[in-house]
Structure formats: structure tokens, C-alpha cells
mmCIF file of C-alpha atoms and ligand atoms in Angstrom:
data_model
loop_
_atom_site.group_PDB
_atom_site.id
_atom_site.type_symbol
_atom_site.label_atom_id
_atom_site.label_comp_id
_atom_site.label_asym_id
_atom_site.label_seq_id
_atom_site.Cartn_x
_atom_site.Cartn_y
_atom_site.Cartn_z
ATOM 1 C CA UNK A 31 68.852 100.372 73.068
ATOM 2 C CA UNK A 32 69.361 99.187 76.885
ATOM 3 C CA UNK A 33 73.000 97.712 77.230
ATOM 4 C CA UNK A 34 72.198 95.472 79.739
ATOM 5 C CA UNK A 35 69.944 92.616 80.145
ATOM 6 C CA UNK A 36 66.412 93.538 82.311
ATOM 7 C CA UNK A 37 66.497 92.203 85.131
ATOM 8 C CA UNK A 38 63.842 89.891 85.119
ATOM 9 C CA UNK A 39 66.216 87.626 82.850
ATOM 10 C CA UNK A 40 67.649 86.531 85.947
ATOM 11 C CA UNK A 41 70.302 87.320 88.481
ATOM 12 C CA UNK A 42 73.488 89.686 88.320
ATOM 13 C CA UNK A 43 76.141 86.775 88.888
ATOM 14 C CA UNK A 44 79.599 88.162 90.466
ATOM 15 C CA UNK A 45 82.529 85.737 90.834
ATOM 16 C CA UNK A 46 85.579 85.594 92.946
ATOM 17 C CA UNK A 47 87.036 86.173 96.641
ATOM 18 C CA UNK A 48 85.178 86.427 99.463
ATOM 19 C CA UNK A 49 87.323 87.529 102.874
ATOM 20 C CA UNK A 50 86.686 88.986 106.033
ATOM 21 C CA UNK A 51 88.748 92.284 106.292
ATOM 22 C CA UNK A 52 90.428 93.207 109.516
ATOM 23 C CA UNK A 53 91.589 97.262 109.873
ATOM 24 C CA UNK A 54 93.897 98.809 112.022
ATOM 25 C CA UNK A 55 92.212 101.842 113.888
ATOM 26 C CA UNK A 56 95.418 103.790 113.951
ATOM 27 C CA UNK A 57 97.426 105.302 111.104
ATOM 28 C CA UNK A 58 100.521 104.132 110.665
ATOM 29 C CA UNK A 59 103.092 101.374 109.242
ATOM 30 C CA UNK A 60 102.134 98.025 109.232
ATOM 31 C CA UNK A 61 101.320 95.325 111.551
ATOM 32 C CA UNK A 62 104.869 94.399 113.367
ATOM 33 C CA UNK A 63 103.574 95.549 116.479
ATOM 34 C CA UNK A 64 100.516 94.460 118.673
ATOM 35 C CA UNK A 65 97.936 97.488 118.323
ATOM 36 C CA UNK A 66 93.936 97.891 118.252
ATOM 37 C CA UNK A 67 91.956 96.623 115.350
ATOM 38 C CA UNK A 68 88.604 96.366 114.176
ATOM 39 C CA UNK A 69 86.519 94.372 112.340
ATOM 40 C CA UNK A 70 85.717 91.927 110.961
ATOM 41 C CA UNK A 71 84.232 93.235 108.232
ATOM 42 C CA UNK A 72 82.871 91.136 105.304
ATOM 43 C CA UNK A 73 84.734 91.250 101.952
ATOM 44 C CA UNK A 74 86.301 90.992 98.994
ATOM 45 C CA UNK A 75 86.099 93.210 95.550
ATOM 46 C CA UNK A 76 83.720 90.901 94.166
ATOM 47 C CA UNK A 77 81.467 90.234 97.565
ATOM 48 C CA UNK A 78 80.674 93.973 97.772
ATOM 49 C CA UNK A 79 80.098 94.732 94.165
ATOM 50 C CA UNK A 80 77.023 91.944 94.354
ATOM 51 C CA UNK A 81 76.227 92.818 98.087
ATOM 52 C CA UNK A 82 75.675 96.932 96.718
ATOM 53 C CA UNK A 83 73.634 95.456 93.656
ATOM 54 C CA UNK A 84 71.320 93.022 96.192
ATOM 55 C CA UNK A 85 71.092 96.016 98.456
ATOM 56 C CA UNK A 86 69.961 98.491 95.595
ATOM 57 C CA UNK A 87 67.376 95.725 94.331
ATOM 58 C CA UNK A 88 68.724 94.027 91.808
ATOM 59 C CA UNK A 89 68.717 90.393 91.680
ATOM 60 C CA UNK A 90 71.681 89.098 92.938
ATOM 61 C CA UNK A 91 74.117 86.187 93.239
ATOM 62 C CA UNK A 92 77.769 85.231 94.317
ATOM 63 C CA UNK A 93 80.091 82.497 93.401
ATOM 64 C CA UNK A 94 82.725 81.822 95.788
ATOM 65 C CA UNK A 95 83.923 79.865 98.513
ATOM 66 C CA UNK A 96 84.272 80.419 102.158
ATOM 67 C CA UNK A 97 85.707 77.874 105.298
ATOM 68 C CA UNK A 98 83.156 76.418 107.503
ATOM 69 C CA UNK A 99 84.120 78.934 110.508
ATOM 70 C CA UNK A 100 82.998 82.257 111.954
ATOM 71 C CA UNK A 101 84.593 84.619 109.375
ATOM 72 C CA UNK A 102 82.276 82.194 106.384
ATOM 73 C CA UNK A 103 79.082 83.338 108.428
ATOM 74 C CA UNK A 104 80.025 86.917 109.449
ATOM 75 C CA UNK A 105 80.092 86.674 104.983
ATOM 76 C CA UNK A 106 77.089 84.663 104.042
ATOM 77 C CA UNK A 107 74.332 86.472 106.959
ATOM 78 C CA UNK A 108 75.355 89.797 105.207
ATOM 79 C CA UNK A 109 74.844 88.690 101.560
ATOM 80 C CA UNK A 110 71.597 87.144 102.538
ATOM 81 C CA UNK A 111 70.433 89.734 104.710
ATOM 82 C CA UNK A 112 71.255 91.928 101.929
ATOM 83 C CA UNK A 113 69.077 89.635 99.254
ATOM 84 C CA UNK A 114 72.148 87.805 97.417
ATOM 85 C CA UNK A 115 71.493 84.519 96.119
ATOM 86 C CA UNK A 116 74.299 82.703 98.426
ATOM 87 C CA UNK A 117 73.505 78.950 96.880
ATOM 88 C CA UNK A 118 76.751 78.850 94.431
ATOM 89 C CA UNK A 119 78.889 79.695 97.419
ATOM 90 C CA UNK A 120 80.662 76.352 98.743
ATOM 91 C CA UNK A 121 81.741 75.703 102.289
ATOM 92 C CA UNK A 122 85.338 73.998 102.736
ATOM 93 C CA UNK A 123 85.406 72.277 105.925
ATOM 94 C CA UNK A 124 89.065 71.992 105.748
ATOM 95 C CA UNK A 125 90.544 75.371 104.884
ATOM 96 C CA UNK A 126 89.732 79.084 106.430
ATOM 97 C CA UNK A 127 87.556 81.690 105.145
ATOM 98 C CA UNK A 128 90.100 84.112 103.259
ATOM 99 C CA UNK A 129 91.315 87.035 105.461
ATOM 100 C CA UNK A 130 93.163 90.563 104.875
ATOM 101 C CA UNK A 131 94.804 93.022 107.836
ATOM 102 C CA UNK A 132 94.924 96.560 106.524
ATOM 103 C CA UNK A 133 96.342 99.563 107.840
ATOM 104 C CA UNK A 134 96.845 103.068 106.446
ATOM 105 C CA UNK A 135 99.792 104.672 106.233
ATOM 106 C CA UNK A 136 100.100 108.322 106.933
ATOM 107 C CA UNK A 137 100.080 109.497 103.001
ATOM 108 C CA UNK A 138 96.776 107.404 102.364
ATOM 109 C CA UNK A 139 98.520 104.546 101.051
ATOM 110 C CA UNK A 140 97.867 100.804 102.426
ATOM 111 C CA UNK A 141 99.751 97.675 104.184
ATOM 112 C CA UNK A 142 98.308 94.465 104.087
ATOM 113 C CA UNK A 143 98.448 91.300 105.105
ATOM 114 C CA UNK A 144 96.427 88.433 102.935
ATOM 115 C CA UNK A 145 95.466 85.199 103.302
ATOM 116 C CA UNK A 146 93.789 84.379 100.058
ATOM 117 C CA UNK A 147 95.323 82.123 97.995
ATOM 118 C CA UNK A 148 95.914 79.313 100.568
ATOM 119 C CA UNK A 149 92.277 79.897 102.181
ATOM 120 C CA UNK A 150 88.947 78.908 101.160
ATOM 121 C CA UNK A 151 88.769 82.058 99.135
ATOM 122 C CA UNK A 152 90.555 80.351 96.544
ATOM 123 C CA UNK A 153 88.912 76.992 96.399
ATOM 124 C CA UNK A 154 85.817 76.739 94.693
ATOM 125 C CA UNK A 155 84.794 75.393 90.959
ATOM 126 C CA UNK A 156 82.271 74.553 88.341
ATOM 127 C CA UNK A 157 80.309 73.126 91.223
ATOM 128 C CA UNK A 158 76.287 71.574 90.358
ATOM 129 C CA UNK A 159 75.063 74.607 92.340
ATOM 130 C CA UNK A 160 77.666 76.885 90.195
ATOM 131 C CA UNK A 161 76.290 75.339 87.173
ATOM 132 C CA UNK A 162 72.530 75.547 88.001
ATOM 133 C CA UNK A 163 73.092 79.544 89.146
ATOM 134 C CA UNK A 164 74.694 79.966 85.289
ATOM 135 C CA UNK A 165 71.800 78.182 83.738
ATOM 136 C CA UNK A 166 69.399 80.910 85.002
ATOM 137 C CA UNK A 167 71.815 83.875 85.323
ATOM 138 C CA UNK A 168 70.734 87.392 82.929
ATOM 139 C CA UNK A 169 74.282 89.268 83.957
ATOM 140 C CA UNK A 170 77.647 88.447 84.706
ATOM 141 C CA UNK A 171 80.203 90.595 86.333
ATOM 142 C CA UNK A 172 83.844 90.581 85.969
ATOM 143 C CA UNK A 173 85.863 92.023 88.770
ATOM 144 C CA UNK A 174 89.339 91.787 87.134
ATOM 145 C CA UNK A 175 91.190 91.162 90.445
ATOM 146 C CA UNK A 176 89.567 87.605 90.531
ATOM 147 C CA UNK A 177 91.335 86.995 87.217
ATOM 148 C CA UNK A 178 94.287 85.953 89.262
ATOM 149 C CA UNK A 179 92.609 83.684 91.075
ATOM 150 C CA UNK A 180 92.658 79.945 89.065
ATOM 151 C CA UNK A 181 88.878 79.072 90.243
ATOM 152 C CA UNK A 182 87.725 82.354 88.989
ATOM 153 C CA UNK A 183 88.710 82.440 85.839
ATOM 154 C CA UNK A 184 87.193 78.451 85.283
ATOM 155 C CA UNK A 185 84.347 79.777 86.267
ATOM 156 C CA UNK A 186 84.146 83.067 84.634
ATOM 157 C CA UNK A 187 85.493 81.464 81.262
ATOM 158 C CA UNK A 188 82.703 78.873 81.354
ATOM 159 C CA UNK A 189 79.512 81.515 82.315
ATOM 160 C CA UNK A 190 80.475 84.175 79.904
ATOM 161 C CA UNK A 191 79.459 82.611 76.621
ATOM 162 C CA UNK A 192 76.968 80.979 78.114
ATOM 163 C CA UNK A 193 75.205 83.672 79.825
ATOM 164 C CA UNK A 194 75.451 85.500 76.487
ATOM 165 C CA UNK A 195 73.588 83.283 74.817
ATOM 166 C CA UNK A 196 70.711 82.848 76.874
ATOM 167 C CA UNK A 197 70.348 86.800 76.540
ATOM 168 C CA UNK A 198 72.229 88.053 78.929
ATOM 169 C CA UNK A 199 75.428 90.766 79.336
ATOM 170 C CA UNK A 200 78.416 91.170 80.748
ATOM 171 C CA UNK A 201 79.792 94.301 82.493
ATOM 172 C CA UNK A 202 83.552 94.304 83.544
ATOM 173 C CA UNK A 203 85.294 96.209 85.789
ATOM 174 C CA UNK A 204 89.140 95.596 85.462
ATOM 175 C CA UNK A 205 90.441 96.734 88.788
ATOM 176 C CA UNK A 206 93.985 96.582 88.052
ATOM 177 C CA UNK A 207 95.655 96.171 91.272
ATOM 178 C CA UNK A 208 99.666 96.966 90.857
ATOM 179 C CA UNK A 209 100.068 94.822 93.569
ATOM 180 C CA UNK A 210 98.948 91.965 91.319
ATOM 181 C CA UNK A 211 100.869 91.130 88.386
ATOM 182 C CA UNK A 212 99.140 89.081 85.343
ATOM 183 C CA UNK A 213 100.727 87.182 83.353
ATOM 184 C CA UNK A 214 100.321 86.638 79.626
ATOM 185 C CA UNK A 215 97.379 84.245 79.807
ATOM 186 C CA UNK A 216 95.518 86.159 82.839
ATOM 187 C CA UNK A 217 96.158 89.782 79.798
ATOM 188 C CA UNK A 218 94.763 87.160 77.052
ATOM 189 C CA UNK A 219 91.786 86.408 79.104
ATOM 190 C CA UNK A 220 91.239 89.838 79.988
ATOM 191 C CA UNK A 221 91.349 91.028 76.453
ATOM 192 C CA UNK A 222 88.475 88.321 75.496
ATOM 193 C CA UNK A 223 86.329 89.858 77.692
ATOM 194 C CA UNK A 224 86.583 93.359 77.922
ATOM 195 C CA UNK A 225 85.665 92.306 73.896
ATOM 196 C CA UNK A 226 82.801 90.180 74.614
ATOM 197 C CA UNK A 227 81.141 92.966 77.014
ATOM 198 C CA UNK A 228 78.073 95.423 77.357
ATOM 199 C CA UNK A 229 79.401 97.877 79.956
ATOM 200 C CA UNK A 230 82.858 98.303 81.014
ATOM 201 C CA UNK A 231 83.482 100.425 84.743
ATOM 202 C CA UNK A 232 86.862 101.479 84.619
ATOM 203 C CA UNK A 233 88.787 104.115 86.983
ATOM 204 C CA UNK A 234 91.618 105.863 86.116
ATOM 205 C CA UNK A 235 94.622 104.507 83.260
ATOM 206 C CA UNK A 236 92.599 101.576 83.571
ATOM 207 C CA UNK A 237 90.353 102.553 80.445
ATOM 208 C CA UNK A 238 93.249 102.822 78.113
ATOM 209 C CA UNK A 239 95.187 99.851 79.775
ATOM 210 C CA UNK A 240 91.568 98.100 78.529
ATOM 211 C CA UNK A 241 91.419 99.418 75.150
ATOM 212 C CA UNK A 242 95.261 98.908 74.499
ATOM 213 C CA UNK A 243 95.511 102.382 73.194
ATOM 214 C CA UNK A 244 96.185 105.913 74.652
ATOM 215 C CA UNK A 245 94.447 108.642 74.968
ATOM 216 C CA UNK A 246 91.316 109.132 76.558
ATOM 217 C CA UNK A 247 89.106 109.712 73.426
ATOM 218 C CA UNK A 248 91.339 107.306 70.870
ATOM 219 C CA UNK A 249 90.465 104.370 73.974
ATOM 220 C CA UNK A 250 86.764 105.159 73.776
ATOM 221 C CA UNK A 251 86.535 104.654 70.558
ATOM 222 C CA UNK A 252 88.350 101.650 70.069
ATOM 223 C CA UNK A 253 86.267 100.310 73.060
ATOM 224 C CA UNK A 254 83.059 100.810 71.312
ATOM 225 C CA UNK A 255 84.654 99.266 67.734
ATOM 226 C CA UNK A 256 84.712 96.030 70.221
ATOM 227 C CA UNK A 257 81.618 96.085 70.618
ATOM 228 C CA UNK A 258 81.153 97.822 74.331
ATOM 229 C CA UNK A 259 77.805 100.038 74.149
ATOM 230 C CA UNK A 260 78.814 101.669 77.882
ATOM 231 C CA UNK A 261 81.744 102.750 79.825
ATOM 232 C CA UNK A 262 80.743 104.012 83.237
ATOM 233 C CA UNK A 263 84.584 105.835 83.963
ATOM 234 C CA UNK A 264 84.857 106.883 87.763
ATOM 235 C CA UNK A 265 86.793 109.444 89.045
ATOM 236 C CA UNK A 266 86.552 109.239 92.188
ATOM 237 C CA UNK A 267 85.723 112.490 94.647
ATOM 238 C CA UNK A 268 85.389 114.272 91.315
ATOM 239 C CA UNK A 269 81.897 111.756 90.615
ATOM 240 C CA UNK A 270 82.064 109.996 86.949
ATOM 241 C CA UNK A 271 81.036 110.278 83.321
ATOM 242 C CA UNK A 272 79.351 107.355 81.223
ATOM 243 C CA UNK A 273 79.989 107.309 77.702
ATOM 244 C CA UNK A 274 77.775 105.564 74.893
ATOM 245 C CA UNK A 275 77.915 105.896 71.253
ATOM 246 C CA UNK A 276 77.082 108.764 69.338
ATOM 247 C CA UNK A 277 75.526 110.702 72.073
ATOM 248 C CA UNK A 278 77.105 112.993 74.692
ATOM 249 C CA UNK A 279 78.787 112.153 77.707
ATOM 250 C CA UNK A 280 76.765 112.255 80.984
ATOM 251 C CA UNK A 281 78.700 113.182 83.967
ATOM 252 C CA UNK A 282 77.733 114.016 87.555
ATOM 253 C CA UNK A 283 80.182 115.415 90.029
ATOM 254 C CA UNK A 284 80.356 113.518 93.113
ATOM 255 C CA UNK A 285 78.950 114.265 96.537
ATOM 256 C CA UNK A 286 81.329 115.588 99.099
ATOM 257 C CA UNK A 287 81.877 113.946 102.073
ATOM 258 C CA UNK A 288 84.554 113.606 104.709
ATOM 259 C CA UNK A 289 86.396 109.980 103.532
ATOM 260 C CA UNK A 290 87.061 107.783 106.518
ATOM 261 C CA UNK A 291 87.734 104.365 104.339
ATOM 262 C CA UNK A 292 88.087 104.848 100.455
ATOM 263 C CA UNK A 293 87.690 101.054 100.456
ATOM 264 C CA UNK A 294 84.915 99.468 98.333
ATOM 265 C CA UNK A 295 83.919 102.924 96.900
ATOM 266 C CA UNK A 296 84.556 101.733 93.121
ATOM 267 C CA UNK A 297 82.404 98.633 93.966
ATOM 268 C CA UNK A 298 79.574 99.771 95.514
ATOM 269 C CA UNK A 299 79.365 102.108 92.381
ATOM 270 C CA UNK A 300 79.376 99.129 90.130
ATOM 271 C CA UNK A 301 77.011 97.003 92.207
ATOM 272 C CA UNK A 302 74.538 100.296 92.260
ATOM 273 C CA UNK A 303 75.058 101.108 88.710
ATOM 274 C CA UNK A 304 74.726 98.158 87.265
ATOM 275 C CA UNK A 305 71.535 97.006 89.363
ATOM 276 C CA UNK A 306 69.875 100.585 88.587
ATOM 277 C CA UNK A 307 70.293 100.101 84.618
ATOM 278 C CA UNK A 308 69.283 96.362 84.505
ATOM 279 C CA UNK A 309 66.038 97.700 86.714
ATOM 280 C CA UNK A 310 65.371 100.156 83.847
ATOM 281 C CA UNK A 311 66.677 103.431 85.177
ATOM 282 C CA UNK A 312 68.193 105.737 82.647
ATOM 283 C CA UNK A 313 71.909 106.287 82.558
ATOM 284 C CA UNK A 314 71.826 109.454 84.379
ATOM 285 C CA UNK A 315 69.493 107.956 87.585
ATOM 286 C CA UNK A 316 71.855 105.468 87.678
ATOM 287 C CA UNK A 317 74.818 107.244 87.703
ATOM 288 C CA UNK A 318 73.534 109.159 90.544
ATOM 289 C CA UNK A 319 72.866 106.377 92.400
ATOM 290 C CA UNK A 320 75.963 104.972 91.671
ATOM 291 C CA UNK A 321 77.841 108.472 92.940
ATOM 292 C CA UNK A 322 75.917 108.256 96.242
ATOM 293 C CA UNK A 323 76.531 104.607 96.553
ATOM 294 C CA UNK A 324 80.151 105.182 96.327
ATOM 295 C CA UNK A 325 80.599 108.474 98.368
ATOM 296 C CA UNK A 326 78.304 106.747 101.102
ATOM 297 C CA UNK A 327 80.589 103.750 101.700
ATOM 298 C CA UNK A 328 83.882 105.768 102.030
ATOM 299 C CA UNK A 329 81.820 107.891 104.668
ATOM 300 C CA UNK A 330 82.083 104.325 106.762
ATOM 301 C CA UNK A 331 85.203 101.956 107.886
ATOM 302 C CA UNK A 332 84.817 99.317 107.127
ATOM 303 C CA UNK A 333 84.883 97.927 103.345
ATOM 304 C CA UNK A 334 80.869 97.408 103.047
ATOM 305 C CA UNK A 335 79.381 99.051 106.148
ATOM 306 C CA UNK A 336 77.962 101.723 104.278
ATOM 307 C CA UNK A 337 77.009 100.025 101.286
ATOM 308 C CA UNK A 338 72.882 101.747 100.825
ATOM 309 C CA UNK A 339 69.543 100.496 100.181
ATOM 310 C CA UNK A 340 67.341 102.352 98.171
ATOM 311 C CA UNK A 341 65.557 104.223 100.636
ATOM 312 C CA UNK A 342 68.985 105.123 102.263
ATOM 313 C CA UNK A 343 70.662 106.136 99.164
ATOM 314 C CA UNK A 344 67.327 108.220 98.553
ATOM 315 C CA UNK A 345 68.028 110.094 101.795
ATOM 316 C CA UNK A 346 71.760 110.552 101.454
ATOM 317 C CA UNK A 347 71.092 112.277 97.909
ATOM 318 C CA UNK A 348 68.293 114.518 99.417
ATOM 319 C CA UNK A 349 70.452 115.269 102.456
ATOM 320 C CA UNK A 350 73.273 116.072 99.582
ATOM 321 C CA UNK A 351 71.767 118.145 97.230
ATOM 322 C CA UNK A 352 69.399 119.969 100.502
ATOM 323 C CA UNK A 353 72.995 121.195 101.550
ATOM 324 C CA UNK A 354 74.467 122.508 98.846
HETATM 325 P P1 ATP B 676 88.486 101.440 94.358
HETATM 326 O O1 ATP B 676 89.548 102.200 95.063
HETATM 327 O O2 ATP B 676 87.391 100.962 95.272
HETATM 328 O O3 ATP B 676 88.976 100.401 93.397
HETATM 329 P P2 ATP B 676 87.800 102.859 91.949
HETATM 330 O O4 ATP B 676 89.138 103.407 91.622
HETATM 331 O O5 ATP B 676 87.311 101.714 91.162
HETATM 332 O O6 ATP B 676 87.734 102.537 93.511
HETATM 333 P P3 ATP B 676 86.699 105.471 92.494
HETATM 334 O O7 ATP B 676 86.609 106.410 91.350
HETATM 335 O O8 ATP B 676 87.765 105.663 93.504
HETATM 336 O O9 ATP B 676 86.690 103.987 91.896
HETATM 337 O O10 ATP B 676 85.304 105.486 93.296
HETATM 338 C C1 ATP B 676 84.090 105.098 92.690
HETATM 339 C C2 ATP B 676 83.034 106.155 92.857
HETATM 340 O O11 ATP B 676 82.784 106.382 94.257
HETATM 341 C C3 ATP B 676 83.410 107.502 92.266
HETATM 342 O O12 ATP B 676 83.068 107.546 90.897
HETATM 343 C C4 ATP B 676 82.577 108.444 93.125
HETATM 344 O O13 ATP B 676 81.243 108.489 92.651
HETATM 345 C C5 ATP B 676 82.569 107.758 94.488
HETATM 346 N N1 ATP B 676 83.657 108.253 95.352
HETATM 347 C C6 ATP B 676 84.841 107.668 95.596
HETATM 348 N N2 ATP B 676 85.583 108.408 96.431
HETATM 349 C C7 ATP B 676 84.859 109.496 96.730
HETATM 350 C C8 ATP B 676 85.056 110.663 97.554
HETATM 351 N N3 ATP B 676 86.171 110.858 98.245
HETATM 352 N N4 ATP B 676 84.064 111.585 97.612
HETATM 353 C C9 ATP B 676 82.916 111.411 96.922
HETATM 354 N N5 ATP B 676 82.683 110.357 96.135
HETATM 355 C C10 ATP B 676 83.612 109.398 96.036
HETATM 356 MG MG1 MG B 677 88.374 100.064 91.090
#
């Protein structure tokens, strides 16, 4: 039984910020000094999930909201050019596309500066075009970080039941950020979901966080009591495993390469993986794709520079597997 809905049902609909990301070229602490940076880069958890699923082939599209400005275009010519479905996203002439300043610090860890909540990023609704793009929609996907965001979860709450009726699924990926605390109502709304989905994409505690129980086995199970029928768990440079019930678990180790920006690695897998299965490839195709998607974009600053194609994830796997 295929988890998700084919893709033919209609677009893989992803909901939630959309920012241009600015880096800092050196390593270091911060941004209370002037210094060299780069960018910017289009971005956003949920803009380079469904910009890695529109680049793999999968029908794509993105609700969110950018400012009528250069950083809203640098966004919407790479979705398009990239084959996302860009009519759900509004323009707000009076506030700025959403922006975030990151720098690493020396032990890998990261400073930033945001501009989300008071930017355009934030301000977006059940909109007609928003509405229309649910109607016809065969997937949605959850990034949990847009939980915290108000307009998100209107618009998430709304297009969940509804896309499940018309047929389609629901894949989650709860991206617990520790820099972003929920509150009781955000946990309730996350518990409805992770209940009312087909795949689930966790990394890390975050699979027992979403089953509410320990262990990695005990969490599983309770997962696929709820009614989940996949859990894609990544694991980083060590690749990832999907689990489904009553068969085996398929892993595949992941592809080494030098990391130059770890950023966006957990989405592009999502946006690969979950494009590949609603195209029809088997868990283990996808998976692979979803590896290489991944271990290509941390190859790449920048947080969806090296988000592949087809054809380039093709040659990054044969280039992969010729040198080992
Ligand atoms: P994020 O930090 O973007 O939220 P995540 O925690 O959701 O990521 P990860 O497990 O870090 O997810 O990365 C997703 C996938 O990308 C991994 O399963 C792996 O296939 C690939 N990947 C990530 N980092 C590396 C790496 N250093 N080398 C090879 N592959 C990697
Ligand atoms: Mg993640």
C-alpha cells in the first residue's frame, strides 16, 4: 500500500516562512562588528522543502507571503524557476520580505539575527488563491517550525482535513527548533497532526518527542498505532532509515562529503523524499535520493544553492558510489 497520495492528485502544498538568508563568510561570534557577508540566499524551512520537491519533479506549491521588494523576487524567480506553483504566495506592499543574518561559531553552532515575525513572512491567510491551491492540492506538508507562526497554523488547520478528504496525505516533519518554544496550544496542534498523518520525517529526539514516549522502538510503535504508515528518521552524515509496518527497516548510509553549510540538509531530504514516493519510486529509490539530496546541499553555502534536479542528483550518486 503506497503511503502517500500519487502525484497526479495534485500538488505537494508546503506552508510557512519564506526569508532571504544572509551568511557571514567568516567563523566567528555574531554580528556586532561590520564584516563580509554573502548572500542573499532564498529561504526559509518550508521554501526549501517545496523548492527540493519542484526541483526533483514533483508537483509543487507554496503558501506564504513575501514584501513587494528585492528580497520577495530573489524568492519567487527561484521557486518558479524551480517549477513551484508560486500563486498562493501574497505580496505585502507595506511590510519587508522576512530576513535572517547567520554566522557560525567556531564549535559549529549558529548566531542569528531574524526578522520574521514583524515582516511579510508572517502575514499571509486563508487568501482566495490559498483557498483555490487547497481545493486541488493531493499532499500537504507540515514543517513544524511554521507552527509558531499564527498564519501558518490557520492555514495548515484549515487544508489538513480537507486535503484528506479529497484523497490526499499529509507528511510532517516536526523540526523542533530549541530556539522556539511552543506553547500548550502550538503541542495540541502538533499532536493532531502528527495523528492525522501518512509519513512523518523526523531527526534525532524528535521521533520520541512526536510519539510522546521513549525509546526508539516503544515510539515507533506507538507512531504506527496513530495511524502513521512511514517514518523517514534522518541521521544526518550517518544517511537514514525508513520504517513501515511489519516489514524491515531500510536504511542507507549517507554519502560523504566535505560540509560547508549543514543548512537545509533535513529539507531538501524531505522535499526529495517525499516527491520521489508520491512519483511512485519505492522506499529505498527514494531514500537514496533523499540521502544525495541532503548531502548535496550541505556541500554548498548557502541554504538552497545546492538543492538537485534529477539529472544532477543522478550524477552526484554515480560520482558517489564510482568513488567508493
Ligand atoms: P536540519 O539541520 O536541516 O534541520 P535535520 O536534522 O532535519 O536537518 P539531518 O539528519 O541533519 O536532518 O540531514 C538530513 C539528511 O541529509 C540526512 O539524513 C543525510 O542523508 C543528509 N546529510 C545531512 N548532513 C550530512 C553530512 N554531513 N554528510 C552526508 N549527508 C548528510
Ligand atoms: Mg530537521
Amino acid at each position: 500500500m503506497a503511503a502517500l497520495a500519487p502525484d497526479a492528485l495534485g500538488p505537494t502544498v508546503c506552508v510557512g516562512e519564506i526569508l532571504v538568508e544572509i551568511v557571514a563568510t567568516t567563523i566567528g561570534d555574531g554580528f556586532r562588528a561590520a564584516q563580509p557577508l554573502t548572500g542573499p540566499y532564498p529561504s526559509g524551512a518550508p521554501a526549501i522543502f517545496i523548492d527540493q520537491c519542484g526541483r526533483m519533479g514533483g508537483a509543487a506549491a507554496m503558501v506564504g507571503a513575501v514584501g513587494r521588494d528585492d528580497f520577495g523576487a530573489v524568492n519567487l524567480d527561484r521557486l518558479r524557476a524551480d517549477g513551484v506553483d508560486v500563486s498562493a504566495i501574497a505580496e505585502d506592499a507595506d511590510y519587508p520580505t522576512g530576513s535572517a543574518f547567520v554566522r557560525y561559531r567556531t564549535d559549529g553552532s549558529r548566531d542569528f539575527v531574524y526578522n520574521i515575525a514583524t515582516s511579510a513572512a508572517a502575514r499571509f491567510g486563508l487568501s482566495d488563491a490559498v483557498r483555490a491551491l487547497i481545493d486541488r492540492a493531493g499532499h500537504l506538508h507540515v514543517m513544524g517550525t511554521a507552527l509558531s507562526m499564527p498564519a501558518a497554523r490557520t492555514v495548515i488547520e484549515f487544508a489538513a482535513p480537507r486535503i484528506k478528504a479529497q484523497g490526499g496525505s499529509i507528511s510532517v516533519d516536526p523540526n523542533l527548533r530549541k530556539e522556539l518554544a511552543r506553547d500548550a496550544e502550538t503541542e495540541a496542534l502538533f499532536a493532531q497532526l502528527i495523528a492525522q498523518s501518512d509519513l512523518l520525517l523526523p531527526s534525532g529526539e524528535e521521533l520520541e518527542r512526536a510519539a510522546g514516549v521513549s525509546g526508539q522502538d516503544a515510539a515507533i510503535a506507538r507512531l504506527f498505532e496513530m495511524g502513521v504508515t512511514e517514518i523517514a528518521l534522518k541521521q544526518g552524515a550517518a544517511g537514514a532509515t525508513v520504517f513501515t509496518p511489519g516489514a524491515d527497516p531500510v536504511h542507507h548510509s549517507g554519502f560523504k562529503v566535505e560540509e560547508r553549510d549543514p543548512t537545509g540538509a533535513g529539507d531538501c531530504f524531505g522535499g526529495a523524499y517525499v516527491a520521489c514516493r508520491r512519483l511512485g519510486l519505492p522506499i529505498a529509490d527514494a531514500l537514496r535520493y533523499g540521502n544525495a539530496a541532503g548531502a548535496r546541499n550541505v556541500t554548498v553555502l548557502g541554504p538552497m544553492e545546492g538543492a538537485g534536479t534529477r539529472a544532477e542528483l543522478d550524477a552526484f550518486i554515480a560520482a558517489q558510489e564510482g568513488s567508493t
